[in-house]
Structures are given as structure tokens and as C-alpha cells.
XYZ file of C-alpha atoms in Angstrom:
389
model
C 0.001 -9.759 -46.931
C 1.393 -13.257 -46.460
C 4.936 -13.322 -45.093
C 7.885 -14.738 -47.000
C 10.596 -16.713 -45.302
C 13.245 -14.054 -45.808
C 12.935 -10.486 -44.516
C 14.093 -9.017 -47.803
C 11.383 -10.883 -49.656
C 8.753 -9.761 -47.158
C 9.789 -6.152 -47.598
C 9.662 -6.567 -51.350
C 6.142 -7.945 -51.285
C 4.983 -5.185 -48.945
C 6.309 -2.578 -51.315
C 4.445 -4.162 -54.187
C 1.181 -3.817 -52.352
C 1.583 -0.131 -52.181
C 1.970 0.257 -55.823
C 4.994 -1.761 -56.321
C 7.504 0.396 -57.985
C 7.805 3.478 -55.961
C 7.724 5.708 -58.899
C 5.001 8.207 -58.416
C 2.310 8.503 -55.754
C -0.464 11.054 -56.098
C -3.372 12.356 -54.076
C -6.894 13.076 -55.287
C -7.912 16.715 -55.510
C -9.686 16.514 -52.163
C -6.610 15.187 -50.351
C -3.649 16.327 -52.427
C -0.961 18.443 -50.823
C -0.202 21.779 -52.418
C 2.979 21.653 -54.495
C 4.756 23.998 -52.108
C 3.964 22.060 -48.966
C 4.698 18.750 -50.633
C 8.049 19.925 -51.911
C 9.066 21.467 -48.585
C 8.287 18.179 -46.812
C 10.602 16.138 -49.026
C 13.056 14.012 -47.088
C 16.754 13.761 -48.075
C 17.353 11.432 -50.999
C 18.531 7.923 -50.181
C 22.028 6.819 -51.245
C 20.416 4.302 -53.602
C 18.369 6.958 -55.379
C 21.464 9.113 -55.806
C 23.353 6.098 -57.196
C 20.556 5.454 -59.711
C 20.676 9.093 -60.848
C 24.439 8.771 -61.231
C 24.018 5.645 -63.354
C 21.149 6.816 -65.550
C 21.710 10.592 -65.680
C 25.512 10.763 -65.441
C 25.476 12.901 -62.281
C 27.834 12.889 -59.345
C 26.322 12.470 -55.889
C 26.637 16.198 -55.209
C 25.120 17.064 -58.588
C 22.199 14.709 -57.974
C 21.495 16.247 -54.546
C 21.652 19.742 -56.041
C 19.420 18.689 -58.936
C 16.738 17.256 -56.618
C 16.731 20.408 -54.486
C 16.393 22.623 -57.582
C 13.566 20.449 -58.925
C 11.671 20.729 -55.640
C 11.901 24.520 -55.881
C 10.744 24.457 -59.515
C 7.838 22.139 -58.717
C 6.663 24.496 -55.974
C 7.048 27.550 -58.222
C 5.225 26.194 -61.291
C 1.618 26.916 -60.176
C 2.619 30.429 -59.083
C 4.150 31.461 -62.429
C 1.150 30.123 -64.328
C -1.132 32.336 -62.261
C 1.153 35.351 -62.559
C 1.492 35.087 -66.348
C -2.276 34.820 -66.823
C -3.488 34.923 -70.419
C 0.086 35.446 -71.676
C 1.250 32.080 -70.292
C 3.070 29.947 -72.842
C 4.122 27.036 -70.628
C 6.962 26.230 -68.236
C 9.755 23.672 -67.881
C 12.739 22.877 -65.672
C 16.130 23.776 -67.147
C 18.679 21.320 -65.756
C 21.634 23.457 -66.829
C 20.557 26.544 -64.901
C 18.690 24.639 -62.202
C 15.748 27.029 -62.608
C 12.191 26.961 -63.888
C 11.762 28.664 -67.266
C 8.391 30.269 -67.970
C 7.305 31.280 -71.471
C 5.127 34.354 -72.071
C 3.787 35.989 -75.209
C 4.780 39.560 -76.217
C 1.582 41.013 -74.738
C 2.785 40.255 -71.187
C 3.266 43.638 -69.524
C 6.468 44.768 -67.819
C 5.012 44.303 -64.347
C 4.160 40.670 -65.062
C 7.618 39.942 -66.473
C 9.272 41.618 -63.486
C 7.149 39.615 -61.045
C 8.066 36.381 -62.786
C 11.764 37.156 -62.607
C 11.543 38.193 -58.978
C 9.932 34.840 -58.184
C 13.121 33.101 -59.338
C 11.973 31.986 -62.798
C 13.752 32.566 -66.083
C 11.452 34.335 -68.574
C 11.364 33.568 -72.292
C 9.208 35.350 -74.883
C 7.356 33.073 -77.326
C 4.779 33.507 -80.070
C 1.989 31.182 -78.939
C 0.108 30.809 -75.660
C -0.253 27.426 -74.007
C -4.010 27.755 -74.475
C -3.620 28.012 -78.256
C -1.229 25.063 -78.404
C -3.556 22.963 -76.251
C -6.363 23.776 -78.705
C -4.233 22.618 -81.642
C -3.338 19.419 -79.796
C -7.039 18.776 -79.124
C -7.729 19.099 -82.863
C -5.141 16.401 -83.529
C -6.796 14.179 -80.911
C -9.880 14.097 -83.125
C -7.939 12.807 -86.151
C -7.648 9.121 -87.025
C -3.959 8.359 -86.467
C -2.266 5.565 -88.459
C 0.176 3.129 -86.850
C 3.154 5.082 -88.203
C 2.307 8.055 -85.984
C 3.670 7.340 -82.498
C 2.386 10.287 -80.446
C 1.818 14.032 -80.259
C 2.003 16.676 -77.524
C 2.676 20.317 -76.735
C 6.396 21.137 -76.386
C 6.537 24.338 -74.295
C 10.253 24.930 -74.901
C 9.807 24.694 -78.692
C 6.451 26.537 -78.468
C 4.797 24.115 -80.858
C 2.832 20.891 -81.021
C 5.228 18.037 -81.794
C 4.073 15.038 -83.846
C 6.352 12.020 -83.481
C 6.477 9.768 -86.550
C 8.129 6.339 -86.699
C 11.236 6.838 -88.818
C 10.716 4.032 -91.310
C 7.017 4.896 -91.758
C 7.278 8.613 -92.467
C 6.837 8.150 -96.234
C 3.625 6.115 -95.854
C 0.649 7.788 -97.499
C -1.526 7.592 -94.388
C 1.231 9.116 -92.240
C 1.756 11.929 -94.728
C -1.996 12.577 -94.770
C -2.095 12.787 -90.961
C 0.889 15.176 -90.940
C -0.733 17.389 -93.569
C -3.950 17.629 -91.541
C -1.974 18.251 -88.374
C -0.055 21.150 -89.874
C -3.311 22.657 -91.075
C -4.550 22.687 -87.479
C -1.902 25.147 -86.260
C 1.780 25.356 -85.256
C 3.065 21.785 -85.614
C 6.579 20.338 -85.819
C 7.246 16.777 -87.017
C 9.997 14.677 -85.422
C 11.005 11.053 -85.961
C 11.352 8.270 -83.391
C 12.989 4.876 -83.715
C 9.966 2.670 -83.108
C 6.234 2.589 -82.414
C 5.050 2.521 -78.782
C 3.586 -0.599 -77.209
C 2.373 -1.512 -73.740
C 4.664 -3.269 -71.257
C 2.531 -6.187 -70.131
C 4.125 -9.647 -70.301
C 3.339 -13.345 -70.111
C 3.586 -15.037 -66.713
C 7.201 -15.420 -65.552
C 8.966 -15.506 -62.183
C 9.566 -12.417 -60.088
C 7.506 -10.256 -57.802
C 4.549 -9.154 -59.922
C 0.831 -9.375 -59.840
C -1.026 -11.584 -62.249
C -4.299 -11.337 -64.150
C -4.892 -14.539 -66.072
C -1.606 -15.154 -67.898
C -0.615 -11.480 -67.876
C 2.026 -10.113 -65.507
C 2.113 -6.447 -64.580
C 3.477 -4.271 -61.777
C 1.735 -2.566 -58.873
C 1.784 1.222 -59.056
C 0.904 3.042 -55.827
C -0.989 2.168 -52.710
C -4.275 3.936 -52.132
C -6.577 3.504 -49.163
C -8.286 0.200 -49.940
C -6.090 -0.999 -52.774
C -3.563 0.040 -55.416
C -3.539 1.803 -58.793
C -2.019 0.353 -61.938
C -2.363 0.295 -65.743
C -5.736 -0.296 -67.373
C -4.416 -2.562 -70.126
C -3.397 -5.099 -67.447
C -6.992 -6.158 -66.734
C -10.678 -5.325 -67.021
C -13.200 -4.497 -64.301
C -14.101 -7.578 -62.272
C -11.036 -9.641 -63.152
C -9.252 -11.388 -60.299
C -5.709 -10.428 -59.301
C -3.104 -12.779 -57.782
C 0.063 -11.763 -55.972
C 3.666 -12.954 -56.251
C 2.819 -16.160 -54.350
C -0.262 -16.962 -56.423
C -2.668 -16.022 -53.627
C -5.777 -13.941 -54.267
C -5.358 -10.181 -53.674
C -8.593 -8.674 -54.984
C -10.330 -7.620 -58.195
C -10.098 -4.796 -60.680
C -12.684 -2.306 -59.409
C -12.328 0.016 -62.374
C -10.311 -0.041 -65.591
C -10.011 2.083 -68.739
C -7.992 1.292 -71.892
C -7.534 2.652 -74.509
C -8.416 6.388 -74.365
C -6.969 6.143 -70.848
C -4.591 3.591 -69.316
C -5.458 3.373 -65.637
C -7.130 1.009 -63.203
C -7.419 0.240 -59.516
C -7.556 -3.018 -57.590
C -9.028 -3.566 -54.122
C -6.793 -5.280 -51.557
C -7.907 -7.895 -49.016
C -7.493 -11.547 -48.074
C -4.529 -10.887 -45.798
C -2.821 -8.319 -48.050
C -2.472 -4.677 -47.044
C -1.114 -1.405 -48.436
C 1.871 0.699 -47.384
C 3.229 4.049 -48.702
C 6.407 2.597 -50.192
C 7.960 2.080 -53.611
C 10.171 -0.965 -54.030
C 13.868 -0.364 -54.680
C 14.685 -3.987 -55.534
C 18.035 -3.723 -53.749
C 19.205 -1.165 -56.329
C 18.006 1.659 -54.099
C 16.434 1.714 -50.670
C 12.661 1.300 -50.692
C 11.221 4.788 -51.163
C 8.542 6.363 -48.966
C 5.750 8.135 -50.855
C 4.955 11.492 -49.261
C 2.699 13.176 -51.837
C 2.012 13.718 -55.512
C 3.229 17.180 -56.477
C 3.634 17.111 -60.257
C 7.217 17.467 -61.512
C 7.765 19.888 -64.437
C 9.046 18.999 -67.883
C 12.823 18.611 -67.665
C 12.846 17.233 -64.117
C 14.497 13.942 -63.233
C 12.204 10.993 -62.570
C 12.642 7.308 -61.664
C 10.615 4.158 -62.297
C 10.263 0.839 -60.490
C 8.931 -2.314 -62.161
C 8.921 -6.090 -61.781
C 11.078 -6.782 -64.847
C 13.764 -4.104 -65.019
C 13.492 -2.856 -61.432
C 14.810 0.699 -60.881
C 15.751 3.166 -63.633
C 15.853 6.959 -63.922
C 15.617 9.609 -66.629
C 13.889 12.922 -67.402
C 10.346 14.160 -68.019
C 10.187 14.916 -71.752
C 6.576 15.978 -72.383
C 3.148 16.169 -70.780
C -0.400 15.732 -72.074
C 0.913 13.604 -74.939
C -1.417 11.426 -76.978
C 0.139 7.982 -77.542
C -1.025 5.927 -80.522
C -0.888 2.236 -79.497
C -2.049 -0.568 -81.771
C -5.128 -0.932 -79.523
C -6.034 2.770 -79.872
C -4.914 6.201 -78.704
C -4.357 7.041 -75.029
C -4.556 10.680 -73.962
C -2.993 12.935 -71.307
C 0.150 10.835 -70.942
C 3.560 11.984 -69.699
C 6.616 10.991 -71.741
C 9.974 10.203 -70.153
C 13.455 9.078 -71.178
C 13.285 6.188 -68.673
C 13.563 2.687 -70.147
C 11.132 -0.173 -69.443
C 10.313 -3.683 -70.669
C 7.501 -6.224 -70.684
C 6.041 -6.792 -67.221
C 6.864 -3.253 -66.015
C 3.360 -2.046 -66.977
C 1.472 -0.442 -64.103
C 4.632 0.212 -62.075
C 5.532 3.393 -60.231
C 7.000 6.626 -61.557
C 8.327 8.836 -58.752
C 10.220 12.127 -58.553
C 12.020 12.470 -55.233
C 9.354 11.288 -52.815
C 6.431 12.553 -54.924
C 4.321 10.044 -56.858
C 3.922 10.881 -60.544
C 2.103 8.059 -62.356
C 1.855 4.421 -63.471
C 3.823 2.905 -66.345
C 1.836 2.491 -69.555
C 4.125 1.674 -72.499
C 6.864 2.899 -74.769
C 9.517 1.732 -77.184
C 13.013 0.334 -76.750
C 14.399 -1.537 -73.737
C 16.849 -1.153 -70.864
C 19.798 -2.431 -72.909
C 19.613 -0.084 -75.883
C 17.445 2.687 -74.359
C 14.077 4.102 -75.371
C 11.173 6.189 -74.113
C 8.316 5.342 -71.761
C 4.959 6.965 -71.013
C 3.017 7.005 -67.763
C -0.565 7.872 -66.849
C -0.480 10.660 -64.216
C -1.512 9.339 -60.819
C -3.551 12.382 -59.799
C -5.852 11.787 -62.758
C -6.408 8.197 -61.615
C -7.142 9.240 -58.042
C -9.600 11.896 -59.168
C -11.326 9.555 -61.614
C -12.084 6.903 -58.989
C -12.275 9.104 -55.884
C -9.241 7.413 -54.311
C -6.808 8.722 -51.699
C -3.092 8.089 -52.064
C -1.514 6.240 -49.131
C 1.330 8.513 -47.981
C 3.946 8.369 -45.261
């Protein structure tokens, strides 16, 4: 990478090359750490990260430290409880109030299974439907033609249903009502309203520390060996990418949007990659140590070139988001805000990469929701290896 005249600017540019916003690094299946080993290796949280959690989640420093430790334990436990519950598994999520992982099981789970789950440290809840059934219902909805008034849909393990999110002022539209009727016929479905329709977070060229494709500004996600991952709607395969100083970085080597929203860019011409997420002076730059997937309910933070560093919670996984350009599948929904130009930036939980910013609704003044494409899916799709510390 070309050096800036000030050390802070040089550090900022270096962080961008790794995937700019420190939010969520991930490893491909061949290189990914196991959740347990990744969680155990987590370094203490930086003062800046704890301050961001205080600001965005209303936690004291001690509460934030305790929350991160509990989330690491839950992340490590999640694969184990899924295996233990077997065919009775109804999903799992992190309960911030208790600081424990909750696992749902159907009534046919035997006493030995329930006892084993409790002995592992999880809270057990009995539900009607298995995760497998709910995933099947969600897949049926994926095959429907969704109108613009339908924002998204996903499995909600805590509610034990598939949730369809409808834009509040469009819920009476005939095409929305038709979609809802077909959705309910597919299986257990609950309809909720949201304030606005989702859109991607790309932006026209403005100042800052972004990368540019044509007149579009986006944010680097995570460094991989040979380049970085980002959002697919930011550019198509073969397009050139320029850095913050206008110099050539590389080209989009692969890109998918809609259906997916991921891409990767090769890095060369004097630029290099590092396992860091940029804190923008709000928090210390964050090292990326792995990509263990945080459970629903866990805290998560995002870094981007427009709104910099913000935190929130994981709200849903495997959600289908209905953008104007078409539906995008297997997304993770969060309560973190974002704005134009943040697209492609990092989502990170502790020091574990989670995904790249795709889109959402709202802004960082009034609030909103944002989706990201999980980073492990991107790494597996293109055979990439996350650059970790």
C-alpha cells in the first residue's frame, strides 16, 4: 500500500486493505478454526470496543466485558448442543439477560438428551417445531415472487416460527396480502411490520477512506490471502478497483448479486493485506483472529467508510432480503445502523469475523436494521483463506 504522510492515515489505509471495517473475518471450511478453539483464543476487548458497546448497547464497561465472555462461551457451545439434540433440535440463541445459550427441542427429545443439554450449560426450552421443518417452510417462501412491500423473511428460533417482515405502509397492498396468504399456507408463519424497505448501502463518490468502482464508493470487508472480500452489488467481475488515494488496487475476481451479495478483489500494485479491522479512532483497530459464527442474540459491531464504528445485536440468520434489484438469501440481520458507502464493510463479534455489510433500512441518526452476507460463505464459495492474526 502507498504510505500517507501521517501515521494515523497510514494505519487507516492498511486496515482498509484487510477488509476495511473490522467487523467480521471468516475462514473457509478448509482453514476455519473450530468454534471452541477460536473462542478460547479471543484476546481481551480493547477499551474502544467496550466504549462502543456502552454507547450502542447501553452497557457499562464491566457489563460489556461480561457479555463478551458469555458470548464466547455460547459460540463455542452452539455446535455441541445441535449435535446433542439431534432430530429434536429446534434452534438456539444467546439470551443476553441470563448470559447463556438457549436451545430449543421438540417434545420427542428424551430425558437423557435434555439432561445432557442442561449439563452442558445451556438453557432448554420445549417448542413445537424442529429447525428442519422451519427451514423447509422458509425454503418454500424463497420460491415465491415477493413484491416490494415484503422486506424479508427468516426463521426465528425463539418464536419457533418463520417471520415475514412487511413494510408497514404497504401491508394492505393486494400483492403483499397475496404473498402473506401463500406464506401462511406453507407452514408456521408470523407476520411482523418494519418501518421501511431494505436497500443496499453503496454511495456516489465522496471523500473518506473507501474503495471506488467507477463512481460507486463502498467499504472493504476482510483481508484474505491475495485480496479482500466485500459486497457483490459494489461491482461486477473484471471491474477495476481504486483505493482511497485513487491508485489502482486490483479487479473484482468474482461477484454475485442479487441471489447473493458477495465479491472478492485481488490486491497488488503496492497494496497488501493485513488481519485488521479499522476503528476510525472510535475504537482501536481490531485484530481478526478467526470466524467463529456468533449466535442470534449476541452483540456485534460494524465498521464502514461513512458511519465508521457502530454496534448492536444479531437478530436473525438465514434471512431472505427482498431488495429492489431482487432477493438475496442466507443473510444475517442485525440491529446495527449503516448508511450509504458502508456497503461491503466488516461485521465482527469480539475478534471473530462475521460478514460483509449488504444493506438495510434507516440510518445512524434515527436507527434501523442492517444485513450482512456471512463471511464463511464467501470464503467457501471462492476457495479463499481469511487473513488472521
